[in-house]
Tab-separated table of C-alpha atoms and ligand atoms in Angstrom:
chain	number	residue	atom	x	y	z
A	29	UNK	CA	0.000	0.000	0.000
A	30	UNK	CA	0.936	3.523	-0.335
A	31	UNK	CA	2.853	5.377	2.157
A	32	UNK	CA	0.259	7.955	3.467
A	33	UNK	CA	-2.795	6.395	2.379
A	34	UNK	CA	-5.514	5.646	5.274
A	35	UNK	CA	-3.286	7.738	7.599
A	36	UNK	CA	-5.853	9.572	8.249
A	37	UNK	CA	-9.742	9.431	8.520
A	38	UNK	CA	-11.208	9.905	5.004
A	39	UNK	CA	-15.141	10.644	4.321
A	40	UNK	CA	-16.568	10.817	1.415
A	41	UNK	CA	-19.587	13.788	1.360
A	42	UNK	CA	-21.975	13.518	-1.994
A	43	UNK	CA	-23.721	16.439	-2.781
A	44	UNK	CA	-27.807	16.149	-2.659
A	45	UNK	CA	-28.993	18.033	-5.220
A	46	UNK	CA	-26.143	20.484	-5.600
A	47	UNK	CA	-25.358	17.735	-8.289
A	48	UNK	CA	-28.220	18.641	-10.719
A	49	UNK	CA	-27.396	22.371	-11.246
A	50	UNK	CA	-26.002	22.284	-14.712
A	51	UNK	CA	-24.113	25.240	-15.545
A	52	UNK	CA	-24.223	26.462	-11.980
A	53	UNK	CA	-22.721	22.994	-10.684
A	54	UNK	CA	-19.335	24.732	-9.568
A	55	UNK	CA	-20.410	27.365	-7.827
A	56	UNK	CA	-22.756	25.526	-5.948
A	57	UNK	CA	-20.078	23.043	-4.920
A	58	UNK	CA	-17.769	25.480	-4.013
A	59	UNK	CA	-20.263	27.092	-1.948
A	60	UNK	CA	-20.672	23.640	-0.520
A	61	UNK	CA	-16.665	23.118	0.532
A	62	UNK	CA	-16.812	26.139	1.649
A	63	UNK	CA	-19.953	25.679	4.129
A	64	UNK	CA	-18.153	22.568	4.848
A	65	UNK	CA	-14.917	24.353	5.461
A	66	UNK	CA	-16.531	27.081	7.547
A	67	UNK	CA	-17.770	24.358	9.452
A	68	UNK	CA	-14.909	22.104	10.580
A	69	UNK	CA	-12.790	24.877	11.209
A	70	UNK	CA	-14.857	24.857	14.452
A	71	UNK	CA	-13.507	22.183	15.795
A	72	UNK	CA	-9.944	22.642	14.590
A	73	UNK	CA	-7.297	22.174	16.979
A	74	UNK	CA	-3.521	22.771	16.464
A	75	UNK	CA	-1.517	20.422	14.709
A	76	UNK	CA	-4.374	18.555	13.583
A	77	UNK	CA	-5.228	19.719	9.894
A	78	UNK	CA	-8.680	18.798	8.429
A	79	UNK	CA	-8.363	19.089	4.712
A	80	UNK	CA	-12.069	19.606	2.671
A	81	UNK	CA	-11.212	18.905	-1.431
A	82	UNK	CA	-13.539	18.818	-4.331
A	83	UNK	CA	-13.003	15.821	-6.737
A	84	UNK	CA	-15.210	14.653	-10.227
A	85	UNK	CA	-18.746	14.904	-8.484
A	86	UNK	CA	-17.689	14.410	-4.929
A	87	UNK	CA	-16.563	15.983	-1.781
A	88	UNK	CA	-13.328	14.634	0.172
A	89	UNK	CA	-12.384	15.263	3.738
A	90	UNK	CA	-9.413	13.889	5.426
A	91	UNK	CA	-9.401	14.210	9.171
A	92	UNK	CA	-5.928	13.937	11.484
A	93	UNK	CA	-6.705	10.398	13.249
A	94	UNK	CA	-6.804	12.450	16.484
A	95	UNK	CA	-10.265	13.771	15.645
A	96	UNK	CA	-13.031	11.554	16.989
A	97	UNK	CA	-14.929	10.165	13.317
A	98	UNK	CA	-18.267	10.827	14.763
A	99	UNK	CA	-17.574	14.492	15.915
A	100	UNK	CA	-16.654	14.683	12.044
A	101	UNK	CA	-19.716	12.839	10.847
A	102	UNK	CA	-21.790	14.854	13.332
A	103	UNK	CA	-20.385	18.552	11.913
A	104	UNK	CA	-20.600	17.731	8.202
A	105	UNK	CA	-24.140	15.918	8.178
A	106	UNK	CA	-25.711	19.646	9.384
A	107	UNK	CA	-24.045	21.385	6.579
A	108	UNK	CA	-27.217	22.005	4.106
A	109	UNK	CA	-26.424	20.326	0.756
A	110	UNK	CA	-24.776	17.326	1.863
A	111	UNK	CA	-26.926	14.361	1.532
A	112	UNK	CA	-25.000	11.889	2.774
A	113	UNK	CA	-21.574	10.980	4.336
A	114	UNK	CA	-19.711	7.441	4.248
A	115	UNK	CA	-16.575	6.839	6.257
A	116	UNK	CA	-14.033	5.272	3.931
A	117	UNK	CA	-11.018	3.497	3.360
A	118	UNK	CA	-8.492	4.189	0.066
A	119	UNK	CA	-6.724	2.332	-1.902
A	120	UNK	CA	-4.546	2.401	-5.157
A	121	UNK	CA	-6.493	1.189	-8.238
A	122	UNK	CA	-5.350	-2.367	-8.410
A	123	UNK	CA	-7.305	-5.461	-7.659
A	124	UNK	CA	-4.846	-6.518	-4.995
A	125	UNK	CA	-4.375	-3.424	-3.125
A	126	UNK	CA	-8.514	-2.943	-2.792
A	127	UNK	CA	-8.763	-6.407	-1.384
A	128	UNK	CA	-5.968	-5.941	1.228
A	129	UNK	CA	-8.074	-2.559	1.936
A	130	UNK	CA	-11.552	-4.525	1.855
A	131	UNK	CA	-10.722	-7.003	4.452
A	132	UNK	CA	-8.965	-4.237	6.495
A	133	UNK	CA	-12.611	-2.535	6.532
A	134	UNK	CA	-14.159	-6.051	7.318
A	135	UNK	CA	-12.032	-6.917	10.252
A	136	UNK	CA	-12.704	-3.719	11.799
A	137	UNK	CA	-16.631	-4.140	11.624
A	138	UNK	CA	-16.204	-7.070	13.024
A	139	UNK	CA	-14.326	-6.170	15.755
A	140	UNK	CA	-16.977	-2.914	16.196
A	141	UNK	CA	-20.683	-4.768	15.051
A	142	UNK	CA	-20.115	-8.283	15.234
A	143	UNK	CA	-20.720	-8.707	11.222
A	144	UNK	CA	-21.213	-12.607	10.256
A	145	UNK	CA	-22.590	-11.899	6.697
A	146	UNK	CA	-21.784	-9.455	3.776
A	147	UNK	CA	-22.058	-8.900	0.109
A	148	UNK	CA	-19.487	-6.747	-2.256
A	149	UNK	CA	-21.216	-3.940	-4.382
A	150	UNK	CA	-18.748	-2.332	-7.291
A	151	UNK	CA	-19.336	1.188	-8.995
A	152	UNK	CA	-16.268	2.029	-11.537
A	153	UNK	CA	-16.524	5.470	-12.074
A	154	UNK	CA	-12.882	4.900	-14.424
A	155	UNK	CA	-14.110	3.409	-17.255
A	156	UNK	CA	-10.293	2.363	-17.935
A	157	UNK	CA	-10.189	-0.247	-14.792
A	158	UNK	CA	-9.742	-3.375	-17.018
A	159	UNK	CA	-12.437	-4.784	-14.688
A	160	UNK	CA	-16.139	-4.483	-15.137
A	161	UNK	CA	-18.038	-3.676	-11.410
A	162	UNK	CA	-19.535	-7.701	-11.216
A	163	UNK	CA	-16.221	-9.126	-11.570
A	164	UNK	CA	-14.627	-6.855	-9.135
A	165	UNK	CA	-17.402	-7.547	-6.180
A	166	UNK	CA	-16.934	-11.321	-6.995
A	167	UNK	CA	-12.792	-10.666	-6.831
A	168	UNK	CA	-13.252	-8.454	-3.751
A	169	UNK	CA	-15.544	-10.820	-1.954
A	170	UNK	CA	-13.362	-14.009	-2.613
A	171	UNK	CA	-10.227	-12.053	-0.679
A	172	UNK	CA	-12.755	-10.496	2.135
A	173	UNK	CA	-14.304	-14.412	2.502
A	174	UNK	CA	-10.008	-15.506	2.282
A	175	UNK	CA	-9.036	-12.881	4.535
A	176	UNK	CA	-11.915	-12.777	7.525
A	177	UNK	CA	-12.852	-16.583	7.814
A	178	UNK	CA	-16.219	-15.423	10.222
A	179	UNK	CA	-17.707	-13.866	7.260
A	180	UNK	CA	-20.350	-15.378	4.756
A	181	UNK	CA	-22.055	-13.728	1.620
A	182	UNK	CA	-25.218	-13.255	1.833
A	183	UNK	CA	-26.806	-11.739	-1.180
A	184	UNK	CA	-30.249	-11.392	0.154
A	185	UNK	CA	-29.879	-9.714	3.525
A	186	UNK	CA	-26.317	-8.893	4.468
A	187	UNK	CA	-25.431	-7.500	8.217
A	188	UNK	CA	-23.243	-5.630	6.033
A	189	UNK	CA	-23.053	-3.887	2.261
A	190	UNK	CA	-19.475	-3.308	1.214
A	191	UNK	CA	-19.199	-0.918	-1.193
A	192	UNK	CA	-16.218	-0.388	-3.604
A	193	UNK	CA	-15.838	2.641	-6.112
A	194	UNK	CA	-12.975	2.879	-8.035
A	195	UNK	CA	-11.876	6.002	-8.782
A	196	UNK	CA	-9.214	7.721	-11.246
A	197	UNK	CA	-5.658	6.472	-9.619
A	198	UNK	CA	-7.850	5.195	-6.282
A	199	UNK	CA	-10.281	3.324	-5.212
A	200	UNK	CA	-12.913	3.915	-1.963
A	201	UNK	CA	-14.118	1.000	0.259
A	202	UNK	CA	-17.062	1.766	2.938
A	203	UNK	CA	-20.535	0.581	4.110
A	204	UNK	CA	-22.840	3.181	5.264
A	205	UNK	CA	-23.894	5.960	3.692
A	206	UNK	CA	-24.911	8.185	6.831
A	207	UNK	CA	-27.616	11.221	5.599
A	208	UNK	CA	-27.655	14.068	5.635
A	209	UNK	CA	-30.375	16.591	5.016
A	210	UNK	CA	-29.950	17.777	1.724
A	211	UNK	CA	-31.338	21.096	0.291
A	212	UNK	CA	-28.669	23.820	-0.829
A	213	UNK	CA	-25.316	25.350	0.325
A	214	UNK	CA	-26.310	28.363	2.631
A	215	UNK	CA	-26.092	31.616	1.242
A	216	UNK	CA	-26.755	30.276	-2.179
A	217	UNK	CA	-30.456	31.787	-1.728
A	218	UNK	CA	-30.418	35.850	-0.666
A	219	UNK	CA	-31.178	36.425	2.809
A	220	UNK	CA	-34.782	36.237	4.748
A	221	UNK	CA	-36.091	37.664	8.136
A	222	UNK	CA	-37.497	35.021	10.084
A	223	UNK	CA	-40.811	36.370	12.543
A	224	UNK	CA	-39.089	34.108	15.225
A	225	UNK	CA	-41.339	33.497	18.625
A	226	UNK	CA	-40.476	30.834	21.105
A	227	UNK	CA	-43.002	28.422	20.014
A	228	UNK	CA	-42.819	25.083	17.447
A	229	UNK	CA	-43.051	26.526	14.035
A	230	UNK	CA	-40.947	29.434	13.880
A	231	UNK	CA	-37.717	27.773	14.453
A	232	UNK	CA	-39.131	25.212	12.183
A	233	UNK	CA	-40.139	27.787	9.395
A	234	UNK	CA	-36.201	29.082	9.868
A	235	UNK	CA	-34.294	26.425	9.548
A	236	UNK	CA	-36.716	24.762	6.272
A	237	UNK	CA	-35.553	28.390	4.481
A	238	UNK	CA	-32.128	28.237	5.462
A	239	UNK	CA	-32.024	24.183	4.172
A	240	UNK	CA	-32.686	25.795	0.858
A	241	UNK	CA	-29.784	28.207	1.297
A	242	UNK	CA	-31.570	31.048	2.574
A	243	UNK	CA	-29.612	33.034	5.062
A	244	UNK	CA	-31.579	34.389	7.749
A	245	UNK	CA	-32.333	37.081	10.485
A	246	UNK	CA	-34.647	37.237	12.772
A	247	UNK	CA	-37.212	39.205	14.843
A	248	UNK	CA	-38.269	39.245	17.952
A	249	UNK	CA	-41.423	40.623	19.496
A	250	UNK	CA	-41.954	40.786	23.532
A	251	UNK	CA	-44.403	42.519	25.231
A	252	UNK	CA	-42.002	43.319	28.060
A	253	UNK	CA	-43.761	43.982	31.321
A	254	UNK	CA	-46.683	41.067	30.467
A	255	UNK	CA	-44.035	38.349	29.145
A	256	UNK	CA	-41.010	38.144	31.320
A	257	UNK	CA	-37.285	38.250	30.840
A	258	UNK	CA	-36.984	34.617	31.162
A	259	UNK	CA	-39.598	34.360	28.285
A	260	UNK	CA	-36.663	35.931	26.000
A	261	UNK	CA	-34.055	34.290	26.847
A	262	UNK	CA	-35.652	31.011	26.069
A	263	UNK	CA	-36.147	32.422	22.760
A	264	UNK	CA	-32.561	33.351	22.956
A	265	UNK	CA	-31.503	29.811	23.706
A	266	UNK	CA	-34.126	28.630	20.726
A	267	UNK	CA	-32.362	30.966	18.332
A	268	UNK	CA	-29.175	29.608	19.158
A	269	UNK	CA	-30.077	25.856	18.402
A	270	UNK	CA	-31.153	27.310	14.945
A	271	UNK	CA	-27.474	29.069	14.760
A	272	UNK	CA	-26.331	25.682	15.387
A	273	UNK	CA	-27.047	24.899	11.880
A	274	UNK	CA	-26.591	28.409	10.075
A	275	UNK	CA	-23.937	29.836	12.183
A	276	UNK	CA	-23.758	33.344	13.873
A	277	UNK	CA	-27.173	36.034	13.297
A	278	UNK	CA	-28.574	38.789	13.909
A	279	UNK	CA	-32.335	38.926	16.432
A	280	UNK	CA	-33.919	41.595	16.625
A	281	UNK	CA	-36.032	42.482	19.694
A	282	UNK	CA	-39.038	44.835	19.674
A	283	UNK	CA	-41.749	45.795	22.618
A	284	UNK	CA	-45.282	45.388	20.906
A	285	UNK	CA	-46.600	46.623	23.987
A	286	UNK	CA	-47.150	50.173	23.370
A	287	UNK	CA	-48.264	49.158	20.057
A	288	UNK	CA	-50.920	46.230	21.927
A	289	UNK	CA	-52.377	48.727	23.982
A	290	UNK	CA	-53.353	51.117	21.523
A	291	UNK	CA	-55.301	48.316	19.627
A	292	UNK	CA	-56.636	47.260	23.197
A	293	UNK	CA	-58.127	50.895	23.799
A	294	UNK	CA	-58.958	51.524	20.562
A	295	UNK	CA	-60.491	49.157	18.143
A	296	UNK	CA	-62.944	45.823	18.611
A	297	UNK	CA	-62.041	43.456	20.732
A	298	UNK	CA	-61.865	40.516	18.283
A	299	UNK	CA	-59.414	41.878	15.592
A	300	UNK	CA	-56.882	42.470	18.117
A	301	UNK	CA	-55.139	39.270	16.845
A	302	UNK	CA	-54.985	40.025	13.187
A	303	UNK	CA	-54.117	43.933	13.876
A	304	UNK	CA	-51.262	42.949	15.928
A	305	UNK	CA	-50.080	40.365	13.339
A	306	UNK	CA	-50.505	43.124	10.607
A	307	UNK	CA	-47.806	45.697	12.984
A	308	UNK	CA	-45.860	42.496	13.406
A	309	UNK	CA	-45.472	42.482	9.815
A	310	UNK	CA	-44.840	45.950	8.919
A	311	UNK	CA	-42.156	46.164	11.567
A	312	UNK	CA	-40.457	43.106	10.249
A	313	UNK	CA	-40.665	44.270	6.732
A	314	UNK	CA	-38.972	47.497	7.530
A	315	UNK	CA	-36.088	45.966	9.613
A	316	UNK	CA	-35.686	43.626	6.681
A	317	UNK	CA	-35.310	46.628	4.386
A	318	UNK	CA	-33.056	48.297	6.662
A	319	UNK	CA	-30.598	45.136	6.995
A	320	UNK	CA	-30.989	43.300	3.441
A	321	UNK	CA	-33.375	40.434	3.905
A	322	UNK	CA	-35.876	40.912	0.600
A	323	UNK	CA	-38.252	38.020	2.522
A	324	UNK	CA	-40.303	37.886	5.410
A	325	UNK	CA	-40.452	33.975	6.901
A	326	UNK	CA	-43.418	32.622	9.602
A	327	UNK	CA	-44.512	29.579	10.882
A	328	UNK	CA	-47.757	30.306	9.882
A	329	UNK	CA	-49.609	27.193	9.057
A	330	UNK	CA	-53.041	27.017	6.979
A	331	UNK	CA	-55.964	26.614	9.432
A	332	UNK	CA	-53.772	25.773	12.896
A	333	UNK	CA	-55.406	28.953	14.984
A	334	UNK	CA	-58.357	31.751	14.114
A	335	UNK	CA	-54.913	33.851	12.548
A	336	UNK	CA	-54.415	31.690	10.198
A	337	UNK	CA	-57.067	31.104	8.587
A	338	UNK	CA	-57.238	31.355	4.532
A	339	UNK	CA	-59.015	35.226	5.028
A	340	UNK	CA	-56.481	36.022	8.115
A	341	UNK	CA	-53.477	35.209	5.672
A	342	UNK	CA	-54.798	37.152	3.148
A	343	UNK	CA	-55.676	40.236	5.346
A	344	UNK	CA	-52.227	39.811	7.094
A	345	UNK	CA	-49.902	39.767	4.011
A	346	UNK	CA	-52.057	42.737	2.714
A	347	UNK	CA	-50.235	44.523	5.086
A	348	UNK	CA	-46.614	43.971	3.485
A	349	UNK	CA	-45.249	44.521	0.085
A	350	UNK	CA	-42.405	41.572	0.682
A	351	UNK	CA	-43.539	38.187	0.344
A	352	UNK	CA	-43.943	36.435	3.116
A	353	UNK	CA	-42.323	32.896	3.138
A	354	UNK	CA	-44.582	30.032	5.259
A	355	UNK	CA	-42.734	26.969	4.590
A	356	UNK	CA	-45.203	25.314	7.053
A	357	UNK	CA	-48.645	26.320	5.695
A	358	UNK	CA	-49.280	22.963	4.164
A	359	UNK	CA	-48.022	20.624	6.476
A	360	UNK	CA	-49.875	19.018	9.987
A	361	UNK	CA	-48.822	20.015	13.532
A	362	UNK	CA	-48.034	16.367	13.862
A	363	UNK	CA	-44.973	16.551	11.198
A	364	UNK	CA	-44.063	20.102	12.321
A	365	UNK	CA	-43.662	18.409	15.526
A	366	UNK	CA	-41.593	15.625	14.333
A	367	UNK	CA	-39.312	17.953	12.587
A	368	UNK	CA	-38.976	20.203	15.555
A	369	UNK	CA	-37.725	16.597	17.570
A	370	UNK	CA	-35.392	15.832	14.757
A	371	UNK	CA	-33.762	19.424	14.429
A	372	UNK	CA	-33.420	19.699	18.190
A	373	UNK	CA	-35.800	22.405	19.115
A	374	UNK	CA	-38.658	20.705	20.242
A	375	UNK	CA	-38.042	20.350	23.693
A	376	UNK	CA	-36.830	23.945	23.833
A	377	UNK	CA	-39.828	25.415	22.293
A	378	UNK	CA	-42.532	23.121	24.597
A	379	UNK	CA	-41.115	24.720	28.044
A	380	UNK	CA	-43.143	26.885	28.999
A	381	UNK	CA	-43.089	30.596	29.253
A	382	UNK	CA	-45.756	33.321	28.080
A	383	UNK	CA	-45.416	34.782	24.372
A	384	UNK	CA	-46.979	38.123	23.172
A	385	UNK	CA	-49.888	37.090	21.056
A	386	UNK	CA	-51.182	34.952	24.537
A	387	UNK	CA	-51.060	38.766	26.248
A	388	UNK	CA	-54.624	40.637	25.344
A	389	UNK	CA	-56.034	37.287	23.423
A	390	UNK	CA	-59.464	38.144	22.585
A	391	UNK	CA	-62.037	35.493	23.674
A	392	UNK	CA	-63.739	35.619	20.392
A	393	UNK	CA	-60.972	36.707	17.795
A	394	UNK	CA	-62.650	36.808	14.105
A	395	UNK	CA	-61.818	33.969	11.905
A	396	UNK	CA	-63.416	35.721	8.875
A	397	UNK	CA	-61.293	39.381	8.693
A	398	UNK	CA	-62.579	41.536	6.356
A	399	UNK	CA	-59.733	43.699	4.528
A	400	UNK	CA	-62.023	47.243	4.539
A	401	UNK	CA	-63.031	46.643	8.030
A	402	UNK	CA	-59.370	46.459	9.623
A	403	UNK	CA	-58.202	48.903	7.182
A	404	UNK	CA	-61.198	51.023	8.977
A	405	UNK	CA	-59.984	50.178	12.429
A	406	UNK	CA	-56.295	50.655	11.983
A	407	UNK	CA	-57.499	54.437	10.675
A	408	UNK	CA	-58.278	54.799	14.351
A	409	UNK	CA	-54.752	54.503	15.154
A	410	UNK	CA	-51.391	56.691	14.196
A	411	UNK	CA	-49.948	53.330	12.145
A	412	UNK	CA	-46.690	55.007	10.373
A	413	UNK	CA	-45.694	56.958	14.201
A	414	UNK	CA	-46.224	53.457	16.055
A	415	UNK	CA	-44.265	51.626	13.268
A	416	UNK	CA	-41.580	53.766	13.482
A	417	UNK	CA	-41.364	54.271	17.192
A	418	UNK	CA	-40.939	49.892	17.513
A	419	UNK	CA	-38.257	50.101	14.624
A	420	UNK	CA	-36.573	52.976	16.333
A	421	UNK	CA	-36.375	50.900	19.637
A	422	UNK	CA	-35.411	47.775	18.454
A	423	UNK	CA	-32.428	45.980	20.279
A	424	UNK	CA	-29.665	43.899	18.363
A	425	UNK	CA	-29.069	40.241	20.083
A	426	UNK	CA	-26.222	38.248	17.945
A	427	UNK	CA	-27.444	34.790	18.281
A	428	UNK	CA	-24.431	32.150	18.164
A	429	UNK	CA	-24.352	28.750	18.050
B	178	ATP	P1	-45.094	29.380	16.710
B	178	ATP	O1	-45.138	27.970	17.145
B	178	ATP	O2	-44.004	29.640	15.728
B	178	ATP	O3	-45.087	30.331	17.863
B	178	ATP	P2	-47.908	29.604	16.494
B	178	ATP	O4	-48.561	28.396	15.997
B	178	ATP	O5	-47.889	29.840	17.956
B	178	ATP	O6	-46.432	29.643	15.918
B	178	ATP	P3	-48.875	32.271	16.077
B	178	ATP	O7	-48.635	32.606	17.475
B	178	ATP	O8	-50.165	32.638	15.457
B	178	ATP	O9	-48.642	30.748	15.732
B	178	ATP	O10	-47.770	32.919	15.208
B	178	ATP	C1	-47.666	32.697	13.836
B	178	ATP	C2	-46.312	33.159	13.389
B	178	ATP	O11	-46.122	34.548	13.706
B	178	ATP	C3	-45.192	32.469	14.111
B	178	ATP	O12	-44.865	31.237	13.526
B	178	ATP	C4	-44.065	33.473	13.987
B	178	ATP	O13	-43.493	33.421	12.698
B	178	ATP	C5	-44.818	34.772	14.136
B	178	ATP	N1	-44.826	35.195	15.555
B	178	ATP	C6	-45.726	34.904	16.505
B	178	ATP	N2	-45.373	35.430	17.683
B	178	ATP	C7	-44.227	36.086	17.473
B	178	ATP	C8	-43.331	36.840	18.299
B	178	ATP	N3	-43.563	37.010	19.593
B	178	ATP	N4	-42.236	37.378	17.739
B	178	ATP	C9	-41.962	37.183	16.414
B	178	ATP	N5	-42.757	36.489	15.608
B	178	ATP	C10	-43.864	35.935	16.115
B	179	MG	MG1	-46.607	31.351	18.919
């Protein structure tokens, strides 16, 4: 075998569909080793280089042995774009050197998993390896059957699929392919402010944009004496778990309250919820403007409360020029819930603490808005002076991982 091959941890990362841009394929993978990049770098320590490299189609990483594989597996599977991640082993293209590597990788999972039963699968990406893919998962499976005398083949239902792709000049052995969650490289995908509150769907909303590459911001709205200090930093520590996939951002934090109570005093009861939502909006839309987001992104989800039904969504993005993003609207609590478990924030968003909209809830709050008649109400109230008063005000929080 080569000096300096499998000296250090090697994964190979394939690209989801970053791989179907045509034209735009190499930016998009750069983008990708870069997110990558960006991301390991994290959990760089001296003397221990991690090394990201593009090659035909694929992504490479080679890890200093003294890196644990899982803390690798673990960064690179939240990088959006990757869709999946195999630990490998290398070898030089020759039938001999990929078996030696093969049962190498067998005894190993053996030692690890207890394997009794396997079968070889072959791609040959070089056309020029004298050997078509059968012959080489027959040739590779005699030496791994020679070489580890627990193992069987097992066509059927193997405890284990070895895979072999030979490459230009080397060839990869591994078994799993470990996923990731797809979408697009972030920052591929302009930049959208997120109407972030501490409950399910927000973070939810978030972190769906930013799979597609969307960077994001976000805005906060309290109503600071009613909901508590401990109410925001929970949203704080929400925020952050969303950083954890899209790095460092910006939250913005605004007190609706001055802006509640003159809906409270002066217009019917139950349009307090859409009236609020409509400020919510405006004030989002013009911190947006101010800091470069050209989207506004909710949790809002068709038919889940009385504001969002199909004539509360259209009365409440009549009040903004942007469009508004819901990544959720078609989906059931039950899967928004799932994805909040598998993303992490779940658990954070269920503890409880009191949000804004829960402060001045009307018992009755209309289901069926009328644009005119809201329009009519909000001509009660100095709109443009109270807009610009909770922009004015608003306090920067840099959310980190
Ligand atoms: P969530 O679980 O995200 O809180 P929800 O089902 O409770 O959503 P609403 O309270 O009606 O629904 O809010 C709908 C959307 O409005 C939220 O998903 C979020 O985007 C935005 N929103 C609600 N409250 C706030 C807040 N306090 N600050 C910023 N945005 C908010
Ligand atoms: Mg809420």
């Amino acid at each position: 075998m080569n000096e300096g091959l499998n000296e250090k941890h090697i994964f190979i990362v394939r690209c989801g569909e970053v791989a179907l841009k045509g034209q735009n394929k190499p930016y998009f993978e750069r983008m990708l080793v870069d997110r990558i990049r960006k991301r390991l770098k994290k959990i760089e320590q001296p003397g221990m280089a991690i090394e990201t490299v593009r090659n035909e189609g694929l992504i490479f990483v080679r890890a200093d042995k003294g890196y644990e594989k899982q803390q690798i597996i673990s960064e690179i599977s939240k990088v959006f774009g990757v869709a999946s991640i195999s630990p490998a082993l290398e070898a030089e293209e020759n039938m001999d050197a990929i078996g030696k590597v093969a049962v190498e990788y067998m005894m190993n999972l053996i030692e690890e998993k207890g394997i009794k039963t396997f079968k070889v699968d072959t791609k040959r990406a070089d056309k020029n390896f004298p050997i078509k893919s059968p012959d080489i998962s027959r040739q590779v499976g005699a030496m791994v059957l020679k070489g580890c005398k627990v193992l069987k083949v097992d066509v059927h239902n193997p405890d284990c699929e070895l895979f072999v792709d030979v490459r230009r000049d080397v060839a990869y052995v591994f078994d799993k392919k470990i996923s990731g969650f797809g979408g697009l490289p972030l920052g591929t995908n302009g930049k959208g402010m997120v109407l972030l509150s501490g409950g399910i769907d927000s973070p939810v909303a978030a972190w769906m944009m930013a799979k597609r590459g969307m960077l994001i911001d976000a805005v906060h709205f309290h109503s600071y004496p009613y909901t508590s200090e401990r109410a925001q930093e929970k949203v704080e520590e929400l925020a952050g778990l969303v950083a954890g996939y899209v790095g460092r951002f910006n939250m913005y934090v605004i007190n609706l309250l001055p802006i509640q109570e003159q809906i409270v005093q002066n217009c019917p009861e139950e349009e307090t919820t859409i009236l609020v939502r409509r400020f919510m909006m405006r004030i989002a839309e013009r911190v947006a403007r101010e800091t470069g987001s050209t989207m506004l992104i909710t949790g809002e989800n068709l038919g889940q409360v009385a504001s969002q039904t199909a004539e509360a969504l259209v009365v409440t993005d009549a009040s903004v020029q942007m469009p508004v993003m819901r990544p959720l609207i078609a989906m059931d609590k039950v899967d928004i819930m799932e994805k909040a478990k598998e993303i992490g924030t779940y658990e954070k968003s269920i503890e409880p603490y009191e949000d804004c909209c829960t402060v001045f809830l009307p018992k009755h709050p209309t289901t069926k808005p009328k644009l005119e008649k809201i329009l009519e109400s909000e001509s009660k109230l100095d709109v443009e002076t109270l807009i610009d008063n909770a922009v004015n005000s608003k306090e920067l929080i840099v959310i980190r991982p």
